[in-house]
Coordinates of C-alpha atoms in Angstrom, one line a residue:
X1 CA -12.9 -6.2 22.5
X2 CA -11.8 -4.3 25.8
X3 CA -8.2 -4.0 24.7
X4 CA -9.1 -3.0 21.3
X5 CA -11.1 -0.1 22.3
X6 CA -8.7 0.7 25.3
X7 CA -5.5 0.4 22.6
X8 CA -7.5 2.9 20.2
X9 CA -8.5 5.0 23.2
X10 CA -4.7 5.7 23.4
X11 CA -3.8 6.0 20.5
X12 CA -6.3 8.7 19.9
X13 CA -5.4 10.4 22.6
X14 CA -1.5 10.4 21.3
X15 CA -2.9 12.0 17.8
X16 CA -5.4 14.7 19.6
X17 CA -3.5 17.3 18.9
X18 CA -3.9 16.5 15.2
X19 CA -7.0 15.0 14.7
X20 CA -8.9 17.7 17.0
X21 CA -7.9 20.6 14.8
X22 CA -8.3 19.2 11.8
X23 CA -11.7 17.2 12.8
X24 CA -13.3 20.9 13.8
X25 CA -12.2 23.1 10.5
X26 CA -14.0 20.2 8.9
X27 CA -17.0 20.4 11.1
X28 CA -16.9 24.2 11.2
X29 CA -16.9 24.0 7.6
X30 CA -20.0 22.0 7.2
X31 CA -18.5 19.0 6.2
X32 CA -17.7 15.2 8.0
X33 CA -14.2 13.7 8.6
X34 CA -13.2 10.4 9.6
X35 CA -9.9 8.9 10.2
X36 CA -9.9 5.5 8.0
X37 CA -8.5 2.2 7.2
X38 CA -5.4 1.1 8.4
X39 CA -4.7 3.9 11.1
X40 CA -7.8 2.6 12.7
X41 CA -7.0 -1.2 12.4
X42 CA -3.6 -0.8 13.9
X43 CA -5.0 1.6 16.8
X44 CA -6.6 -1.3 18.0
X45 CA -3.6 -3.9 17.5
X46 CA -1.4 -1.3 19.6
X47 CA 0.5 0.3 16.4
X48 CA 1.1 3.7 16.4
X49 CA 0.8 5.6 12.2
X50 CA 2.5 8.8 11.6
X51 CA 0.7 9.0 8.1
X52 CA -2.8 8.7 8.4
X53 CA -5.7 8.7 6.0
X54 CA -8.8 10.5 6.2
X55 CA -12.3 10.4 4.5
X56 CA -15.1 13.5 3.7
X57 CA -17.8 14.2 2.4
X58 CA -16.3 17.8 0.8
X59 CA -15.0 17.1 -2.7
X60 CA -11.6 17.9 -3.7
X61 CA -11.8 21.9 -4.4
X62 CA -13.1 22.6 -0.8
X63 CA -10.7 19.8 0.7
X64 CA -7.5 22.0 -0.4
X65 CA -9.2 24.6 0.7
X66 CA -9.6 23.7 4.5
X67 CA -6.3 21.9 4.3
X68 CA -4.1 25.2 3.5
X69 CA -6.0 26.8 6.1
X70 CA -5.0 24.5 8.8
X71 CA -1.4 23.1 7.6
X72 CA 2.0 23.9 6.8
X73 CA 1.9 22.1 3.2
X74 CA -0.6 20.8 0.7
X75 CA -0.4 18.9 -2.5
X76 CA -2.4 17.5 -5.1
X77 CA -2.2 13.6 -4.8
X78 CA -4.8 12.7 -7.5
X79 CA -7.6 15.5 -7.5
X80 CA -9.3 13.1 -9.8
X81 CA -9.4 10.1 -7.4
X82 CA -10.4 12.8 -4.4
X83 CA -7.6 12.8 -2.7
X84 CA -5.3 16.1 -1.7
X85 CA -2.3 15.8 1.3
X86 CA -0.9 18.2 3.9
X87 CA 1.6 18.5 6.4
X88 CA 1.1 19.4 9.3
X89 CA 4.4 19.8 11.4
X90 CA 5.8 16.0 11.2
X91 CA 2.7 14.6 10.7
X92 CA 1.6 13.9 6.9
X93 CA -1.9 13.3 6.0
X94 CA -4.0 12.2 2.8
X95 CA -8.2 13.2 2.8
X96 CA -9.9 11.8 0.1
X97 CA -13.5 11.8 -1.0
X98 CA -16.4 9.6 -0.2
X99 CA -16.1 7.1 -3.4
X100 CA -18.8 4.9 -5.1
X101 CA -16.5 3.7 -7.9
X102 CA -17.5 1.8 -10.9
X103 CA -15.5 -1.1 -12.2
X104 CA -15.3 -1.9 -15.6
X105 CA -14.0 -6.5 -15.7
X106 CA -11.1 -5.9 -18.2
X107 CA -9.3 -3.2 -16.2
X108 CA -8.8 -2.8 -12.1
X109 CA -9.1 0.9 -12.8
X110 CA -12.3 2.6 -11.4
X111 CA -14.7 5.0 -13.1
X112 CA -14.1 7.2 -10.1
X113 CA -17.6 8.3 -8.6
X114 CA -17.8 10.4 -5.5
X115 CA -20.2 8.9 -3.2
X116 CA -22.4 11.0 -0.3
X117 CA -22.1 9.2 3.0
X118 CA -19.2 6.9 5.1
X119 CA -20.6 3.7 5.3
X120 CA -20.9 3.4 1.4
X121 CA -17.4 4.6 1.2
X122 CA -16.1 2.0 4.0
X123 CA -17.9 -0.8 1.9
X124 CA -15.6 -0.3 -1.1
X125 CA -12.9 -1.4 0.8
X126 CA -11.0 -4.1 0.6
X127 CA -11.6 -6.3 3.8
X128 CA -13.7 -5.9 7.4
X129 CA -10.6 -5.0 8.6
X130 CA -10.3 -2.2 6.8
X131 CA -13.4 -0.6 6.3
X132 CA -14.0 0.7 10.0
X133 CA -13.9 4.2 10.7
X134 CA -13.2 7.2 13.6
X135 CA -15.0 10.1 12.9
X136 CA -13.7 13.6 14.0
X137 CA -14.1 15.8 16.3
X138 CA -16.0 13.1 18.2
X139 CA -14.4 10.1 18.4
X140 CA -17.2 8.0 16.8
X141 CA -16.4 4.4 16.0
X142 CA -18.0 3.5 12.8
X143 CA -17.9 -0.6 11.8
X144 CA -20.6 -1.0 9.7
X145 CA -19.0 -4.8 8.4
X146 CA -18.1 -6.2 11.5
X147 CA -14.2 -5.0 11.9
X148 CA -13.9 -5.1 15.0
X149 CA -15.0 -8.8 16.1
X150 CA -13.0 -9.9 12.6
X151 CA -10.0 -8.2 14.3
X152 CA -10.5 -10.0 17.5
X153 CA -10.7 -13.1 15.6
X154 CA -7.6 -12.8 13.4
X155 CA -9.5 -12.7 10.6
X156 CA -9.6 -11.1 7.1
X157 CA -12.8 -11.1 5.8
X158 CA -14.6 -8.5 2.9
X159 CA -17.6 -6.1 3.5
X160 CA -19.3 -7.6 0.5
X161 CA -19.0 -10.7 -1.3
X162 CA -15.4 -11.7 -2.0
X163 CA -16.0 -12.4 -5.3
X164 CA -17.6 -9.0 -6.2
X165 CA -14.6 -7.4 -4.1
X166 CA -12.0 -9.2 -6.4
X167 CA -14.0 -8.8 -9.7
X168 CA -13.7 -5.2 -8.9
X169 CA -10.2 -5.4 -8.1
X170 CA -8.0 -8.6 -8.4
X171 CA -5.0 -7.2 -6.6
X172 CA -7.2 -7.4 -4.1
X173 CA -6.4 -11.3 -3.8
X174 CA -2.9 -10.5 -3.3
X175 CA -3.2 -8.2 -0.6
X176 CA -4.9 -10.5 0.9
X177 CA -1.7 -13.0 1.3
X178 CA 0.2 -9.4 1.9
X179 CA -2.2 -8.4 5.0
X180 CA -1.8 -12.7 6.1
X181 CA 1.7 -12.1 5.9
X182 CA 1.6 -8.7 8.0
X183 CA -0.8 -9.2 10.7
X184 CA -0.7 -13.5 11.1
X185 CA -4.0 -13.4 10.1
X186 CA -5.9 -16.3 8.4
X187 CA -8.4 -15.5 5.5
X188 CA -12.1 -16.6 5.9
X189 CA -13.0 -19.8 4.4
X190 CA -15.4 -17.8 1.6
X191 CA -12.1 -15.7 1.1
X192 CA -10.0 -18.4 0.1
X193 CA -12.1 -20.1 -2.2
X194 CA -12.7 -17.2 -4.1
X195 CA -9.2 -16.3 -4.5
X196 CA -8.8 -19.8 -5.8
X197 CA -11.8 -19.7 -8.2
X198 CA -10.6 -16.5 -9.3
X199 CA -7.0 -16.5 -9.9
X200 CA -7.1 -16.0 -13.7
X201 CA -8.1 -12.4 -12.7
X202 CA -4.8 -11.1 -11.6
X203 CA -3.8 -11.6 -15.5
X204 CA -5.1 -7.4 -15.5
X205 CA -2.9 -6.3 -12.7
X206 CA 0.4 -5.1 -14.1
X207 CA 3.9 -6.4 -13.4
X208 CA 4.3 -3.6 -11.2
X209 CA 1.9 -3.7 -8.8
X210 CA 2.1 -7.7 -8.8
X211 CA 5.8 -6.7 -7.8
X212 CA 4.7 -3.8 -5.0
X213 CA 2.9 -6.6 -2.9
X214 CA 5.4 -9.5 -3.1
X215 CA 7.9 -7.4 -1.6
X216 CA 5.5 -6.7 1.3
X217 CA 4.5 -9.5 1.8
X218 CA 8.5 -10.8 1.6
X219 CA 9.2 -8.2 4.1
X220 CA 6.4 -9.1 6.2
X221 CA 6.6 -10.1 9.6
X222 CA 5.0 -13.9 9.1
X223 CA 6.1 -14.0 5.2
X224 CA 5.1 -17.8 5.4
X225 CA 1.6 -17.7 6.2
X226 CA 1.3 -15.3 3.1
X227 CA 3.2 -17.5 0.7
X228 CA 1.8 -20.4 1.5
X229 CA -2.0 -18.8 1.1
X230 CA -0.8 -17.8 -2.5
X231 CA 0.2 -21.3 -3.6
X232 CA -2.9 -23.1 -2.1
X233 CA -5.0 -21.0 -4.0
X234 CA -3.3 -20.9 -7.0
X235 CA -2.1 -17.6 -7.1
X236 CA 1.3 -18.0 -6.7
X237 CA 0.9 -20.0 -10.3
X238 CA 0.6 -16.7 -11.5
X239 CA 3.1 -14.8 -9.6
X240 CA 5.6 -16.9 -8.7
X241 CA 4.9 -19.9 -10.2
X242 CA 8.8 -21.1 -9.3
X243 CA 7.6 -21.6 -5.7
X244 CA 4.3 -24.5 -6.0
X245 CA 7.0 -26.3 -8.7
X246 CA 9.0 -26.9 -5.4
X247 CA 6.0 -28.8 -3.4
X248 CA 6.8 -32.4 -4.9
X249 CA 11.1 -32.3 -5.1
X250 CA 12.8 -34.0 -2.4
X251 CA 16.0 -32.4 -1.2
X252 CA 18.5 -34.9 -1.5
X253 CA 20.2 -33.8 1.8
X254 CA 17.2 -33.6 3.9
X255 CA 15.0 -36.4 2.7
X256 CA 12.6 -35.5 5.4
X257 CA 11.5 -32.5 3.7
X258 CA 10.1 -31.7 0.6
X259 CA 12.1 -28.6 -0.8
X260 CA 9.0 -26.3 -1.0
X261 CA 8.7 -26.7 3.3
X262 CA 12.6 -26.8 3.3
X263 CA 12.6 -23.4 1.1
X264 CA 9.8 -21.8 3.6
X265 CA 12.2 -22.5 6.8
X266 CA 15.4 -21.4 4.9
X267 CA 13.4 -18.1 4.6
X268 CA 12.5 -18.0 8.4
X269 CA 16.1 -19.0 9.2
X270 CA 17.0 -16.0 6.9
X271 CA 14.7 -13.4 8.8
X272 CA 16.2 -14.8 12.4
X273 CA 19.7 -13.5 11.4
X274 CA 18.7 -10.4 9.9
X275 CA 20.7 -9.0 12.6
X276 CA 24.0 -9.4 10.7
X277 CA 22.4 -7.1 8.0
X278 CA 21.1 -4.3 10.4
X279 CA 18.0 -5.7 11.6
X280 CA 15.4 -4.3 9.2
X281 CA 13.8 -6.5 6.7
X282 CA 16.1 -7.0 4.0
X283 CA 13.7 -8.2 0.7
X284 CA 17.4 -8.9 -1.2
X285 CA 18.3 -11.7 1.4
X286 CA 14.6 -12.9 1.7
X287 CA 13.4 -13.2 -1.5
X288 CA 17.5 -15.2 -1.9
X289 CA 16.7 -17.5 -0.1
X290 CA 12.9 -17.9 -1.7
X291 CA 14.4 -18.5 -4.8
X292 CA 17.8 -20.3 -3.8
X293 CA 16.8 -24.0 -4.8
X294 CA 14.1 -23.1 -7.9
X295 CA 16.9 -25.0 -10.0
X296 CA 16.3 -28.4 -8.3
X297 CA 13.2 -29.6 -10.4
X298 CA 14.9 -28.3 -13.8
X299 CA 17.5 -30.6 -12.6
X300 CA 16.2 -33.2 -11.1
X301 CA 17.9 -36.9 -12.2
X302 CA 17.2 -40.1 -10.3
X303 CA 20.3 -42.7 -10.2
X304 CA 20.4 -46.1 -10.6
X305 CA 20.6 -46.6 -6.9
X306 CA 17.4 -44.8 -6.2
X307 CA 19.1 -41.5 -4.7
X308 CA 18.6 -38.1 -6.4
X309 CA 20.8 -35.7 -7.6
X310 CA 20.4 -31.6 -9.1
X311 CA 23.9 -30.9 -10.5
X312 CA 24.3 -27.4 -11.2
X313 CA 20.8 -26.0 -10.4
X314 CA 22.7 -23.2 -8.3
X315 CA 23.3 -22.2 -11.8
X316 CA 20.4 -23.3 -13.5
X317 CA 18.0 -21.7 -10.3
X318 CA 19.8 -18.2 -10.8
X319 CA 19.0 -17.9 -14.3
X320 CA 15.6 -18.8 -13.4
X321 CA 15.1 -16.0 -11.0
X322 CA 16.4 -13.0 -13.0
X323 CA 13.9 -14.0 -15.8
X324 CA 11.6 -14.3 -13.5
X325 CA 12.5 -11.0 -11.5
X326 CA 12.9 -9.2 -14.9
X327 CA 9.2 -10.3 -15.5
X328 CA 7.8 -8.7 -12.4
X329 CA 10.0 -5.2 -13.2
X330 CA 12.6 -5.6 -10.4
X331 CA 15.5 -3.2 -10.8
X332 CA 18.6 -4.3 -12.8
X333 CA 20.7 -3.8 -9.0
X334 CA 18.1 -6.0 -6.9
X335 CA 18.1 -8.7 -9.6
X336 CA 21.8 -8.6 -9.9
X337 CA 22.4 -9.2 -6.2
X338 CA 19.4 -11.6 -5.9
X339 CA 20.6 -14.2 -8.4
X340 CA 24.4 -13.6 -7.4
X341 CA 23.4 -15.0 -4.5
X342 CA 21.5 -17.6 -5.8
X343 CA 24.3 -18.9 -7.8
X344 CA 26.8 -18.7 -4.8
X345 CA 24.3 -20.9 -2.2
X346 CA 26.4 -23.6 -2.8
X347 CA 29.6 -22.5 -3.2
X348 CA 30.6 -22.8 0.8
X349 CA 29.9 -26.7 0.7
X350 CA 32.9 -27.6 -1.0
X351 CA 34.8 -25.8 2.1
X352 CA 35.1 -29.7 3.5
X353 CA 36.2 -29.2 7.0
X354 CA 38.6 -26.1 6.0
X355 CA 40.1 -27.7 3.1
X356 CA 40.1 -24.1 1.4
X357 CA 43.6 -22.7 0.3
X358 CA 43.7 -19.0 0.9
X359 CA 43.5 -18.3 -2.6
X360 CA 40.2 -20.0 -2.5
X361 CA 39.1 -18.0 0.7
X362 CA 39.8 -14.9 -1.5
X363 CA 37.9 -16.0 -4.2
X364 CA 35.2 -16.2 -2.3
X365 CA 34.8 -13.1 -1.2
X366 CA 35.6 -11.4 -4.3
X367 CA 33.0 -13.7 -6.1
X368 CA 30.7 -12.6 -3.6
X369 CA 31.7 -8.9 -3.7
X370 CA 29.1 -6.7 -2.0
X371 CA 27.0 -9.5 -1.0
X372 CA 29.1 -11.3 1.4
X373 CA 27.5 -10.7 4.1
X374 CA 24.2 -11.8 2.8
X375 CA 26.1 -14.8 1.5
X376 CA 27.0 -15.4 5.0
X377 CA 23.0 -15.2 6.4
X378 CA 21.5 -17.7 3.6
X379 CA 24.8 -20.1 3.7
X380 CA 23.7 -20.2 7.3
X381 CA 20.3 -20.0 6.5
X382 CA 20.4 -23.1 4.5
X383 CA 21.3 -25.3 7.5
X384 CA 17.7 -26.9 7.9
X385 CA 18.9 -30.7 9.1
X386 CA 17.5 -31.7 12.3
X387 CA 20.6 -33.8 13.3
X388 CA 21.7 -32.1 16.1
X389 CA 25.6 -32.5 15.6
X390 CA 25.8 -32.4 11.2
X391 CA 24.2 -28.6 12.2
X392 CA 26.8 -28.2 15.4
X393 CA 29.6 -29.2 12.5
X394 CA 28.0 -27.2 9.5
X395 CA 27.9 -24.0 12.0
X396 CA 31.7 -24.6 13.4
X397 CA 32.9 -24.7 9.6
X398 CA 31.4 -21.9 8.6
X399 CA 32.6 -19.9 11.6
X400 CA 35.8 -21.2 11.0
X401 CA 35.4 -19.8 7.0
X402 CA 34.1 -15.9 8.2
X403 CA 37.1 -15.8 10.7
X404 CA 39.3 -16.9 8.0
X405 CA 38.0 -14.1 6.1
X406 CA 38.0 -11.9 8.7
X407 CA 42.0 -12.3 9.3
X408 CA 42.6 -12.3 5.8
X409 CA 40.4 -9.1 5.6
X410 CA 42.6 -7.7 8.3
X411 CA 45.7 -8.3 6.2
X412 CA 45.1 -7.8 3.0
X413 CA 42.4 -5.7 2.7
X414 CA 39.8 -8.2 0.8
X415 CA 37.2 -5.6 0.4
X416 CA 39.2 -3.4 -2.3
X417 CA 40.5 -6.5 -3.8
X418 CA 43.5 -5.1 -6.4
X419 CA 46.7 -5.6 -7.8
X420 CA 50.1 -4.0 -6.9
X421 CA 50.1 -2.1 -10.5
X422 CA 47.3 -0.4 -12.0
X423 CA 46.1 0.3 -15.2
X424 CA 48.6 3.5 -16.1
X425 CA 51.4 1.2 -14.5
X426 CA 50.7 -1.9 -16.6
X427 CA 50.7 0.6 -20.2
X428 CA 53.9 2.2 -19.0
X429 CA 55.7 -1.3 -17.7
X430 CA 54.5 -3.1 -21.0
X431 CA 55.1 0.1 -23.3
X432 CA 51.4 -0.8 -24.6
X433 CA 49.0 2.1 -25.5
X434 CA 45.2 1.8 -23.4
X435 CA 43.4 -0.6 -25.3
X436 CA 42.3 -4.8 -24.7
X437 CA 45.7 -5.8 -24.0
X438 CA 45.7 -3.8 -20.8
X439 CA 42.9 -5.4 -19.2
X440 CA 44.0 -8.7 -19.9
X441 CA 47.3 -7.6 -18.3
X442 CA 45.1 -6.3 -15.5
X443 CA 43.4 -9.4 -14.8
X444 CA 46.2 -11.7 -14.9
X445 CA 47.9 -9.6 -12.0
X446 CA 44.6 -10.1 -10.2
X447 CA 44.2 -13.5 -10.6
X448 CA 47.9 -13.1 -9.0
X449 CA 47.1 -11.3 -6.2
X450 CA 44.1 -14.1 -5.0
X451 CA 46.7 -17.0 -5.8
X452 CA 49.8 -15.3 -4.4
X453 CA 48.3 -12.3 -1.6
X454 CA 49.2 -9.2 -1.9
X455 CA 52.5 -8.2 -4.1
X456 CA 54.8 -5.4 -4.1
X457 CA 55.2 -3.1 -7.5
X458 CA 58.4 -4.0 -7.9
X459 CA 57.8 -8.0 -7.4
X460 CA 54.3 -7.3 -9.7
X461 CA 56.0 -5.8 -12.5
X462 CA 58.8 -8.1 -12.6
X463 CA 55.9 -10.9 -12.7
X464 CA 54.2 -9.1 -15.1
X465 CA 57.3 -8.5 -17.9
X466 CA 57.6 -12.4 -17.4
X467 CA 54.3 -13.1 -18.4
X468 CA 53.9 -10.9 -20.9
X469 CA 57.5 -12.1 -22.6
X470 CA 56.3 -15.5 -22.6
X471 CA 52.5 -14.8 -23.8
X472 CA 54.2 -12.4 -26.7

């Protein structure tokens, strides 16, 4: 409790110059403000917000009013929900009305309602968590639910009953596995249950905003603790429903593991070499190696000597994941490099122990294309045996494969994969007007180029006249 209230302390402190002004044209004004929700919640876990939301009692008119007197900027961010923003400076705020909404069962979208006092607004929330309050100019905490000692506890709880919180608003549930995921917190035992009796809700919460928290909760710190949550409670049925079909497949390489717990630790495995990519959360190469071995129970087949075999559910598992990413409204570029990736999981295990002609090394990175280096994290990523030296090996052959590329790169320039002669070339080698010869020309000298390396003109269009004398 100590370091809670000393970590928000400072973090007031830090924002005084903000919140003082703007808590005393309120005040002078006649009306309350309180700094709200998550600002507050991560004050006290030591996180510092630069856009911070605020609640009053004024209503929306005499909010932009006081705003414009005391920022830089103001805009309308949904008069009818209460809520106008400013800028002030680099800070960027959002003050909305006191709200008592009404919810009607077959749609998450309030009958908006201005309410008249804080602790009726804070109780709308969605957990304890949530719903505590500063208010300005002095420094008041209010936690009418308990926040703070759910806080200390690591604990997500909701002001009311969980069940009225997610009848009001099922997406609720799945920020619920989104905040898990976050803030490693677990839900309370009432929590859970009613996320599992109540599941069937989510079927009114659009694509969209199904979509908004997955990739949140992907991006999360602790992504595990929310995915998991989601399929023992049966929401991930409705979501995802690719990741609970992995709980009862056994991965034929790691027999040890079910592929549901292998797929969760590939994931991890992923985030701990994010480095490669930048360092930020990267949802392409997360939610990759999610949805890298959703094949395996399409193609499951037992042998007649009792092992277990999924031929081709690289293939099978990609197709999978852009119907199911088109379903939650991903963008056509995410999907694409998503399932590109999927398909290619596989495609370093037939490297052997550097087997791979150069043309083959080629191939791979211009199957790959802009993906290779995330190729590179969930090939790695996929590594989950706990024999000590098969790992050692697995890591030495792939290290061997990026250096490979890496000289090859050097000499050839692998990135801007092309052949000696382009497409004007071909047409005026050939004597062939633009049309579907010359990209079959094209591609042939391509297919050269990763057999052969690179070419000169002269050497590509004497190639070229051969092949097109013998194909004519």
């Amino acid at each position: 409790m100590r370091a809670a209230q000393d970590s928000v302390t400072a973090e007031l402190d830090r924002l005084a110059p903000l919140l003082e002004p703007l808590g005393r044209v309120f005040a002078d004004a006649g009306e309350q403000l309180s700094l709200v929700g998550g600002p507050v919640r991560d004050a006290m876990l030591g996180r510092r917000h630069t856009d911070l939301d605020f609640a009053t009692s004024a209503h929306p008119d005499t909010t932009e009013r006081l705003l414009k007197d005391w920022g830089d900027a103001t805009w309308d961010m949904g008069r009818s929900f209460g809520t106008i923003g400013a800028r002030k400076g680099d800070w960027q705020v959002e003050v909305t009305t006191y709200r008592s909404d009404v919810y009607d069962r077959a749609s998450r979208k309030p009958e908006v309602d201005f309410g008249d006092s804080l602790a009726g607004d804070l109780g709308r929330r969605d957990f304890t968590v949530n719903a505590m309050a500063v208010t300005l100019p002095g420094r008041a905490l209010e936690d009418p639910y308990g926040g703070v000692v759910d806080l200390a506890h690591r604990r997500l709880r909701t002001p009311g009953t969980p069940e009225d919180s997610f009848s009001d608003d099922p997406l609720r549930m799945l920020r619920a596995a989104r905040f898990a995921a976050q803030l490693g917190f677990t839900v309370d035992d009432d929590v859970a249950a009613a996320m599992t009796a109540m599941a069937d809700r989510l079927e009114i919460v659009s694509a969209e905003r199904v979509r908004e928290e997955l990739v949140k909760l992907v991006c999360a710190p602790y992504p595990r603790l929310g995915l998991t949550l989601l399929v023992d409670t049966g929401l991930a049925e409705r979501v995802l429903p690719e990741l609970p079909a992995l709980r009862l497949e056994r991965d034929e390489h790691h027999a040890h593991k079910d592929v549901y717990e292998h797929t969760l630790t590939v994931l991890e495995q992923s985030i701990e070499l994010e480095h490669r990519l930048g360092g930020a959360p990267d949802f392409v190469s997360r939610f990759a190696a999610l949805m890298h071995d959703v094949g395996k129970p399409r193609t499951r087949r037992f042998l007649d000597d009792g092992t277990v075999t999924f031929h081709h559910h690289d293939v099978v598992g990609a197709k999978m994941t852009r119907k199911r990413m088109k379903a939650l409204r991903f963008s056509t570029e995410t999907t694409d490099a998503v399932c590109r990736l999927v398909e290619l999981h596989l495609r370093f295990h037939g490297y052997g122990t550097g087997e791979w002609t150069d043309a083959a090394v080629r191939r791979y990175v211009r199957d790959a294309g802009d993906q290779l280096a995330r190729l590179h994290v969930l090939t790695r990523a996929d590594c989950t045996t706990r024999n000590r030296r098969k790992a050692a090996r697995l890591r030495a052959t792939y290290d061997d494969l990026e250096q490979r590329i890496e000289r090859l790169e050097a000499e050839e320039e692998l990135a801007s994969l092309r052949p000696a002669l382009d497409g004007n070339q071909i047409m005026e080698a050939l004597g062939i007007p633009a049309g579907r010869d010359v990209g079959t020309a094209y591609r042939w000298l391509l297919e050269l180029r990763i057999d052969e390396g690179p070419l000169s003109e002269d050497d590509a269009r004497e190639r070229l006249l051969a092949w097109w004398a013998a194909r004519s």
